[in-house]
């Protein structure tokens, strides 16, 4: 059996070997680059020969042609040493292999050999630079180079392959599509084409996603003073970086003073003409944007006229002029020379002898006294800055007398010549008159010379000089020049000699006068003066100076010092507390010059005067003449308070001891606060009037010297509730059940805001009605005749109602007026008067004590009989009558004790006042209306009393007036009950002197 099986297997194997070959590995299609080796696999079993065919033709291999680059491998595969693609010999085609033996041949599957090619140039590609805006959609085109097989296209972003996403994708054609571009998409993009022949990359494309310009900082409106440097900020960002351009809408850009620094516009030394609208434009390829700002340049106040130092005689008037210009118009203020910091005067105001006129430009001093002597300051403030100028006003009891400028000199002349005697007077205070007198000899009388004397040979010139023509021997003698003025007189004489063969008379030139002497320092007994020589005609080396001075009370000028070789001197030996005036003359061998202008009056300091020296005052004023502080902000914190903030300038270091914070209202009311030190930079100004415009500014000071004001801030304080209640409340009956209630309006400063209406509260018992009206009157209707009403009125602003008036009691009696209603014109013409006090009430006040005494005697008698306390029940009364509150003691009738009263309405926690606006209390808050007996408690140690209530009788005058209105500061409705408290231990034996009378009132208030 085994042998049989073995035979069968052998037979099958032989049978198989005897059949055609079997292809075990078929060739696969292949793509190869030109000149690269390639292999087409083919394997078969039982094959004695394997041949290859290309496109139906047998392939010639190296075994058949040694020059062939095709080699048939032992395994049957076809190996290409290099793939050829020439026109004469190309390896591209469809290949298959045929395996054969003696039994037959077997063909493999077809396989295609493709020679891979790839051109170098892209058919189309994106531009090297591509820009797009944020949010745009864009496509970067890419057509790869021609190749076989067709190349595969991919995109690289900054050398990294781009993957598809919801926004980014690659089309079949090879384009890169980006939707809703963002700034992060900016990069370098490359299109890559790849196949078996290799890879090609396009030219890189720089993609920039542009962001439209946007402002990181916009320019803001600026208000500055002229002369400063202004920076208008403008910082913009975007991609690409935008360019910034500044332009002006309503004028020309100030060229030469305008420059752009880091996108900011810097304007140097701005002026009012630079005010306008400036536009910052930022532009890029992504778009354009613009922002504008308004520049307001405020002219710092400037002086058009400064006040001058003046000297005025006591009892006369003086006038100081000060003109300040600026835009906006500055506030002009005059600071008076007092220690009172609030001594400021605005236009139209006055204080003492001082008043301000001409819109603040003129300060008038009437009927001045020596107390008005001092430094007057003119202040000009605006939100652009502040300026100050000073004027020294010296009030003297008299002006200095005139002084001889050039006086006559002795002359010796020959007969027949012309002679001139000069006599020129100097008086800076008043007009002078000059007259000439001639005395031929001591024994001869003096005669007055006038124009035209001696046949017209003698004349007097305008400057006072005496001219004698054709001199004769009879003209010899003494000539006197009389100078007269209201302030004094002075004389100068000269002798004229007429002789034969005298020397020829020649006029000579005197030295030029020096400048006005300037005060350098002053103390109690000395003054330091300095002056300058004449600039047009300087003196020689032999020139000296003479100083003359005058003090109040002297009749003439005196020489203080002479032969002074320098242009300064110290005049000593002066009297403390006196005022002096100085002048200087230049002197050389030819004579003395015309006097210099008079110095300003100088007052030596009193022995106890602790003020600064003149040099210290001048130095401090020079430091404080420049701006030292700037007011930066003013914030309203309440109806009566404003928070001010300021900054000290660098120049103020060590130059100020503090600042004065001023608040000036439109009415001229001045409030000032002193803030010491330079470290504090804010102050809360309190106590201001509500609803009032104010101007705030800061003034630095050092000791008693005040500097230049700062810029100002102007604002109006907010409204508040009225501070007082309306006054003069009157009630006039109209017809039955109606009355006309009128009152006076409030003054603006007390209203503290715009009065929008009035609240009128009308109450009766526990009910009340509130009426709101616009006009200061109310026609109240629906009142019940015969009832008592209480009326209160309050003014109302936008902030709420103010205090109410004191309650006004009104008795609505039966109507006695005409039945027809009164016309509006009748009401308008009615003169409201407060009704007089009823006569019956006066009589009642007199009768009541008598009735009470009689009742008291009766009660005591009954109690003595019954030997027990007498109690009574207060009867009900429908009407309440107002009587004076009283409480007296029989033991001390001259002094009144406290009046006890039981309130109909429970009182509030705070005492009732006329300004109270609390609402009416409710019914459950009422207390007992009548006096109650007082019972002794078991554990009470006090002496028991018996209390008897005495009732006020009904009015004996039933026909009382129909109404009664009383307008007082404290009006109320009260019911008075009299009670007598008696000691129990003395109930049987007492005298009227032991009785204490108590007036218990019942009152209800609103």
PDB file of N, CA, C and O in Angstrom, residues 223-228 296-302 325-331 380-387 627 629-631 696 709-714:
ATOM      1  N   UNK A 223      -6.516 122.952  27.013  1.00  0.00           N
ATOM      2  CA  UNK A 223      -6.632 124.384  27.269  1.00  0.00           C
ATOM      3  C   UNK A 223      -5.400 124.814  28.048  1.00  0.00           C
ATOM      4  O   UNK A 223      -5.163 124.316  29.159  1.00  0.00           O
ATOM      5  N   UNK A 224      -4.608 125.694  27.474  1.00  0.00           N
ATOM      6  CA  UNK A 224      -3.353 126.095  28.094  1.00  0.00           C
ATOM      7  C   UNK A 224      -3.221 127.608  28.004  1.00  0.00           C
ATOM      8  O   UNK A 224      -3.949 128.284  27.272  1.00  0.00           O
ATOM      9  N   UNK A 225      -2.285 128.094  28.754  1.00  0.00           N
ATOM     10  CA  UNK A 225      -1.958 129.515  28.695  1.00  0.00           C
ATOM     11  C   UNK A 225      -0.950 129.753  27.584  1.00  0.00           C
ATOM     12  O   UNK A 225      -0.201 128.847  27.179  1.00  0.00           O
ATOM     13  N   UNK A 226      -0.929 130.940  27.059  1.00  0.00           N
ATOM     14  CA  UNK A 226      -0.005 131.260  25.983  1.00  0.00           C
ATOM     15  C   UNK A 226       1.425 131.227  26.481  1.00  0.00           C
ATOM     16  O   UNK A 226       1.706 131.459  27.661  1.00  0.00           O
ATOM     17  N   UNK A 227       2.335 130.920  25.537  1.00  0.00           N
ATOM     18  CA  UNK A 227       3.745 130.919  25.857  1.00  0.00           C
ATOM     19  C   UNK A 227       4.309 129.601  26.318  1.00  0.00           C
ATOM     20  O   UNK A 227       5.522 129.502  26.515  1.00  0.00           O
ATOM     21  N   UNK A 228       3.485 128.585  26.489  1.00  0.00           N
ATOM     22  CA  UNK A 228       3.965 127.295  26.974  1.00  0.00           C
ATOM     23  C   UNK A 228       4.132 126.332  25.801  1.00  0.00           C
ATOM     24  O   UNK A 228       3.767 126.621  24.669  1.00  0.00           O
ATOM     25  N   UNK A 296      -7.132 125.117  22.844  1.00  0.00           N
ATOM     26  CA  UNK A 296      -7.567 126.453  23.255  1.00  0.00           C
ATOM     27  C   UNK A 296      -6.421 127.111  23.998  1.00  0.00           C
ATOM     28  O   UNK A 296      -6.017 126.651  25.070  1.00  0.00           O
ATOM     29  N   UNK A 297      -5.893 128.150  23.405  1.00  0.00           N
ATOM     30  CA  UNK A 297      -4.789 128.885  24.006  1.00  0.00           C
ATOM     31  C   UNK A 297      -5.357 130.151  24.622  1.00  0.00           C
ATOM     32  O   UNK A 297      -5.958 130.977  23.931  1.00  0.00           O
ATOM     33  N   UNK A 298      -5.181 130.245  25.901  1.00  0.00           N
ATOM     34  CA  UNK A 298      -5.696 131.396  26.633  1.00  0.00           C
ATOM     35  C   UNK A 298      -4.551 132.366  26.850  1.00  0.00           C
ATOM     36  O   UNK A 298      -3.486 131.996  27.346  1.00  0.00           O
ATOM     37  N   UNK A 299      -4.802 133.593  26.466  1.00  0.00           N
ATOM     38  CA  UNK A 299      -3.782 134.609  26.677  1.00  0.00           C
ATOM     39  C   UNK A 299      -3.619 134.865  28.168  1.00  0.00           C
ATOM     40  O   UNK A 299      -4.595 135.159  28.863  1.00  0.00           O
ATOM     41  N   UNK A 300      -2.415 134.729  28.631  1.00  0.00           N
ATOM     42  CA  UNK A 300      -2.148 135.123  30.011  1.00  0.00           C
ATOM     43  C   UNK A 300      -2.355 136.628  30.122  1.00  0.00           C
ATOM     44  O   UNK A 300      -2.028 137.378  29.203  1.00  0.00           O
ATOM     45  N   UNK A 301      -2.942 137.066  31.202  1.00  0.00           N
ATOM     46  CA  UNK A 301      -3.178 138.509  31.326  1.00  0.00           C
ATOM     47  C   UNK A 301      -1.879 139.295  31.180  1.00  0.00           C
ATOM     48  O   UNK A 301      -0.813 138.881  31.640  1.00  0.00           O
ATOM     49  N   UNK A 302      -1.983 140.435  30.529  1.00  0.00           N
ATOM     50  CA  UNK A 302      -0.846 141.325  30.350  1.00  0.00           C
ATOM     51  C   UNK A 302      -1.269 142.743  30.706  1.00  0.00           C
ATOM     52  O   UNK A 302      -2.402 143.147  30.455  1.00  0.00           O
ATOM     53  N   UNK A 325      -5.112 143.262  29.996  1.00  0.00           N
ATOM     54  CA  UNK A 325      -5.742 142.699  28.803  1.00  0.00           C
ATOM     55  C   UNK A 325      -5.496 141.199  28.765  1.00  0.00           C
ATOM     56  O   UNK A 325      -4.516 140.690  29.309  1.00  0.00           O
ATOM     57  N   UNK A 326      -6.389 140.499  28.092  1.00  0.00           N
ATOM     58  CA  UNK A 326      -6.261 139.052  27.941  1.00  0.00           C
ATOM     59  C   UNK A 326      -7.532 138.460  27.372  1.00  0.00           C
ATOM     60  O   UNK A 326      -8.580 139.109  27.332  1.00  0.00           O
ATOM     61  N   UNK A 327      -7.421 137.249  26.890  1.00  0.00           N
ATOM     62  CA  UNK A 327      -8.571 136.526  26.358  1.00  0.00           C
ATOM     63  C   UNK A 327      -8.580 135.133  26.979  1.00  0.00           C
ATOM     64  O   UNK A 327      -7.682 134.328  26.733  1.00  0.00           O
ATOM     65  N   UNK A 328      -9.567 134.821  27.855  1.00  0.00           N
ATOM     66  CA  UNK A 328     -10.735 135.627  28.196  1.00  0.00           C
ATOM     67  C   UNK A 328     -10.379 136.841  29.053  1.00  0.00           C
ATOM     68  O   UNK A 328      -9.261 136.948  29.555  1.00  0.00           O
ATOM     69  N   UNK A 329     -11.342 137.723  29.202  1.00  0.00           N
ATOM     70  CA  UNK A 329     -11.119 138.960  29.927  1.00  0.00           C
ATOM     71  C   UNK A 329     -10.796 138.643  31.375  1.00  0.00           C
ATOM     72  O   UNK A 329     -11.536 137.947  32.054  1.00  0.00           O
ATOM     73  N   UNK A 330      -9.681 139.167  31.892  1.00  0.00           N
ATOM     74  CA  UNK A 330      -9.293 138.832  33.265  1.00  0.00           C
ATOM     75  C   UNK A 330     -10.195 139.529  34.284  1.00  0.00           C
ATOM     76  O   UNK A 330     -10.826 140.556  34.009  1.00  0.00           O
ATOM     77  N   UNK A 331     -10.227 138.938  35.465  1.00  0.00           N
ATOM     78  CA  UNK A 331     -10.882 139.557  36.609  1.00  0.00           C
ATOM     79  C   UNK A 331      -9.884 140.502  37.261  1.00  0.00           C
ATOM     80  O   UNK A 331      -8.779 140.106  37.627  1.00  0.00           O
ATOM     81  N   UNK A 380      -4.628 140.837  38.201  1.00  0.00           N
ATOM     82  CA  UNK A 380      -5.438 140.388  37.064  1.00  0.00           C
ATOM     83  C   UNK A 380      -5.348 138.885  36.967  1.00  0.00           C
ATOM     84  O   UNK A 380      -4.243 138.338  36.828  1.00  0.00           O
ATOM     85  N   UNK A 381      -6.481 138.187  37.065  1.00  0.00           N
ATOM     86  CA  UNK A 381      -6.480 136.724  37.051  1.00  0.00           C
ATOM     87  C   UNK A 381      -7.465 136.231  36.008  1.00  0.00           C
ATOM     88  O   UNK A 381      -8.529 136.823  35.784  1.00  0.00           O
ATOM     89  N   UNK A 382      -7.094 135.150  35.353  1.00  0.00           N
ATOM     90  CA  UNK A 382      -7.961 134.414  34.433  1.00  0.00           C
ATOM     91  C   UNK A 382      -7.482 132.977  34.443  1.00  0.00           C
ATOM     92  O   UNK A 382      -6.476 132.649  35.087  1.00  0.00           O
ATOM     93  N   UNK A 383      -8.184 132.117  33.722  1.00  0.00           N
ATOM     94  CA  UNK A 383      -7.716 130.735  33.691  1.00  0.00           C
ATOM     95  C   UNK A 383      -6.449 130.571  32.872  1.00  0.00           C
ATOM     96  O   UNK A 383      -5.914 129.471  32.763  1.00  0.00           O
ATOM     97  N   UNK A 384      -5.975 131.666  32.291  1.00  0.00           N
ATOM     98  CA  UNK A 384      -4.701 131.625  31.582  1.00  0.00           C
ATOM     99  C   UNK A 384      -3.517 132.011  32.442  1.00  0.00           C
ATOM    100  O   UNK A 384      -2.378 131.814  32.037  1.00  0.00           O
ATOM    101  N   UNK A 385      -3.754 132.544  33.612  1.00  0.00           N
ATOM    102  CA  UNK A 385      -2.662 132.931  34.489  1.00  0.00           C
ATOM    103  C   UNK A 385      -3.037 134.153  35.304  1.00  0.00           C
ATOM    104  O   UNK A 385      -4.197 134.583  35.326  1.00  0.00           O
ATOM    105  N   UNK A 386      -2.051 134.700  35.978  1.00  0.00           N
ATOM    106  CA  UNK A 386      -2.272 135.871  36.814  1.00  0.00           C
ATOM    107  C   UNK A 386      -1.089 136.816  36.738  1.00  0.00           C
ATOM    108  O   UNK A 386       0.045 136.404  36.484  1.00  0.00           O
ATOM    109  N   UNK A 387      -1.363 138.106  36.936  1.00  0.00           N
ATOM    110  CA  UNK A 387      -0.325 139.127  36.949  1.00  0.00           C
ATOM    111  C   UNK A 387      -0.601 140.054  38.127  1.00  0.00           C
ATOM    112  O   UNK A 387      -1.732 140.135  38.632  1.00  0.00           O
ATOM    113  N   UNK A 627       5.540 133.557  38.262  1.00  0.00           N
ATOM    114  CA  UNK A 627       4.544 132.581  38.736  1.00  0.00           C
ATOM    115  C   UNK A 627       5.205 131.522  39.612  1.00  0.00           C
ATOM    116  O   UNK A 627       6.231 130.944  39.255  1.00  0.00           O
ATOM    117  N   UNK A 629       3.017 129.249  41.613  1.00  0.00           N
ATOM    118  CA  UNK A 629       2.068 128.168  41.873  1.00  0.00           C
ATOM    119  C   UNK A 629       1.047 128.154  40.748  1.00  0.00           C
ATOM    120  O   UNK A 629       0.726 129.199  40.163  1.00  0.00           O
ATOM    121  N   UNK A 630       0.561 126.960  40.438  1.00  0.00           N
ATOM    122  CA  UNK A 630      -0.436 126.777  39.393  1.00  0.00           C
ATOM    123  C   UNK A 630      -1.628 126.030  39.969  1.00  0.00           C
ATOM    124  O   UNK A 630      -1.464 124.966  40.584  1.00  0.00           O
ATOM    125  N   UNK A 631      -2.798 126.580  39.791  1.00  0.00           N
ATOM    126  CA  UNK A 631      -4.032 125.925  40.237  1.00  0.00           C
ATOM    127  C   UNK A 631      -4.407 124.878  39.194  1.00  0.00           C
ATOM    128  O   UNK A 631      -4.648 125.197  38.022  1.00  0.00           O
ATOM    129  N   UNK A 696     -11.794 131.130  41.861  1.00  0.00           N
ATOM    130  CA  UNK A 696     -10.782 130.678  42.810  1.00  0.00           C
ATOM    131  C   UNK A 696      -9.389 130.926  42.222  1.00  0.00           C
ATOM    132  O   UNK A 696      -9.159 130.700  41.024  1.00  0.00           O
ATOM    133  N   UNK A 709      -0.637 136.295  41.612  1.00  0.00           N
ATOM    134  CA  UNK A 709      -1.710 135.286  41.670  1.00  0.00           C
ATOM    135  C   UNK A 709      -1.518 134.213  40.615  1.00  0.00           C
ATOM    136  O   UNK A 709      -0.891 134.425  39.569  1.00  0.00           O
ATOM    137  N   UNK A 710      -2.073 133.049  40.898  1.00  0.00           N
ATOM    138  CA  UNK A 710      -2.037 131.945  39.946  1.00  0.00           C
ATOM    139  C   UNK A 710      -3.154 132.120  38.925  1.00  0.00           C
ATOM    140  O   UNK A 710      -3.898 133.101  38.939  1.00  0.00           O
ATOM    141  N   UNK A 711      -3.256 131.149  38.050  1.00  0.00           N
ATOM    142  CA  UNK A 711      -4.417 131.102  37.174  1.00  0.00           C
ATOM    143  C   UNK A 711      -5.667 130.839  38.008  1.00  0.00           C
ATOM    144  O   UNK A 711      -5.579 130.414  39.166  1.00  0.00           O
ATOM    145  N   UNK A 712      -6.799 131.104  37.443  1.00  0.00           N
ATOM    146  CA  UNK A 712      -8.048 131.003  38.193  1.00  0.00           C
ATOM    147  C   UNK A 712      -8.926 129.894  37.632  1.00  0.00           C
ATOM    148  O   UNK A 712      -8.761 129.468  36.490  1.00  0.00           O
ATOM    149  N   UNK A 713      -9.832 129.419  38.478  1.00  0.00           N
ATOM    150  CA  UNK A 713     -10.882 128.483  38.100  1.00  0.00           C
ATOM    151  C   UNK A 713     -12.214 129.130  38.470  1.00  0.00           C
ATOM    152  O   UNK A 713     -12.378 129.623  39.590  1.00  0.00           O
ATOM    153  N   UNK A 714     -13.142 129.114  37.550  1.00  0.00           N
ATOM    154  CA  UNK A 714     -14.469 129.685  37.795  1.00  0.00           C
ATOM    155  C   UNK A 714     -15.505 128.578  37.709  1.00  0.00           C
ATOM    156  O   UNK A 714     -15.496 127.787  36.757  1.00  0.00           O
TER     157      UNK A 714
END
